[in-house]
Amino acid sequence: MRVLLAVFAYGLRRYSTYRWATAASVVVNSVFGVINALVLLAVFETRPQINGYTAADAVTQVFLAQAFIGVTAIFGPPLELGERIRDGQVAMDLMRPVGFVRWWLATDLGRAAFNVLARSVPTFAVGVVLFDLALPAEPLRWVAVLVALVLAALVGFGLRYLYALAGFWLLDTRGVDAVAWLLGPFCSGMILPLVLFPDAVAAILRTLPWAALVQVPAEILLGRTVLPGGTLGGLAYQAAWAAALLVLGTVLTARATRRVVVQGG
């Protein structure tokens, strides 16, 4: 555990050195949040409600999505694991006296923790200042949102770990990453709340893990969770996907390790 905490701290310190890049990311996220919010406000001028969502709900989800970008890394960056597989450095990673998945998870959680403080909070604050967001008054709702944030980070890591792990078979994961960066934002509610999609399409997208990154946390914040069990059902949904992805990653890592040994890599 001490080793993993040290790895977590290393990840946090490493990303905290890119202060100007982080500041630029806050500006970019805020600007895109404002643009997206204005577009949705124009849409809701024609219809006061769409599938139970009001204009304030939609704008709130926009800024929650922008605040979650850095935590979930839905637009990247990819895990360095993919590059290390390609250039052979993964052989040294496999020799570490710590579980392979846990090592990368601890590193990535350090990155996510830094982004919560330096990127998520300022971006969401911009939305609070510029727009009338639908914010909950109950403290327990905010606690649930924090739990949802942690679970979203775990799901985001699980997905990116699988993308990187594909390098053991494909050797180059840049194509996988390119497709993922296009598919993830569309399926997660990052670009557009899933409630604005046709019902059949939204129902399909809700069954995929990407919904756990933005749509479900947004509904928990708004108190509009459509999953059975309400807020607890939404958190359970996220936890189930996080566990499934981590277990799948562990199983595939074991298979990939045997593949590396057979190939002599």
PDB file of C-alpha atoms in Angstrom, residues 40-58 195-196 224:
ATOM      1  CA  LEU A  40     -28.559  24.555 -25.765  1.00  0.00           C
ATOM      2  CA  LEU A  41     -30.281  27.651 -24.394  1.00  0.00           C
ATOM      3  CA  ALA A  42     -31.298  28.497 -27.964  1.00  0.00           C
ATOM      4  CA  VAL A  43     -32.651  24.964 -28.397  1.00  0.00           C
ATOM      5  CA  PHE A  44     -34.702  25.180 -25.205  1.00  0.00           C
ATOM      6  CA  GLU A  45     -36.240  28.486 -26.262  1.00  0.00           C
ATOM      7  CA  THR A  46     -38.463  26.511 -28.598  1.00  0.00           C
ATOM      8  CA  ARG A  47     -39.348  23.847 -26.007  1.00  0.00           C
ATOM      9  CA  PRO A  48     -39.313  24.566 -22.244  1.00  0.00           C
ATOM     10  CA  GLN A  49     -38.719  20.888 -21.436  1.00  0.00           C
ATOM     11  CA  ILE A  50     -37.273  17.946 -23.337  1.00  0.00           C
ATOM     12  CA  ASN A  51     -37.752  14.532 -21.737  1.00  0.00           C
ATOM     13  CA  GLY A  52     -37.918  16.179 -18.314  1.00  0.00           C
ATOM     14  CA  TYR A  53     -34.804  18.333 -18.822  1.00  0.00           C
ATOM     15  CA  THR A  54     -35.056  22.118 -18.512  1.00  0.00           C
ATOM     16  CA  ALA A  55     -32.630  24.649 -19.951  1.00  0.00           C
ATOM     17  CA  ALA A  56     -30.979  24.995 -16.523  1.00  0.00           C
ATOM     18  CA  ASP A  57     -30.545  21.224 -16.303  1.00  0.00           C
ATOM     19  CA  ALA A  58     -28.894  21.070 -19.728  1.00  0.00           C
ATOM     20  CA  VAL A 195     -31.947  12.764 -22.939  1.00  0.00           C
ATOM     21  CA  LEU A 196     -31.891  14.839 -26.134  1.00  0.00           C
ATOM     22  CA  ARG A 224     -32.983  13.111 -12.253  1.00  0.00           C
TER      23      ARG A 224
END
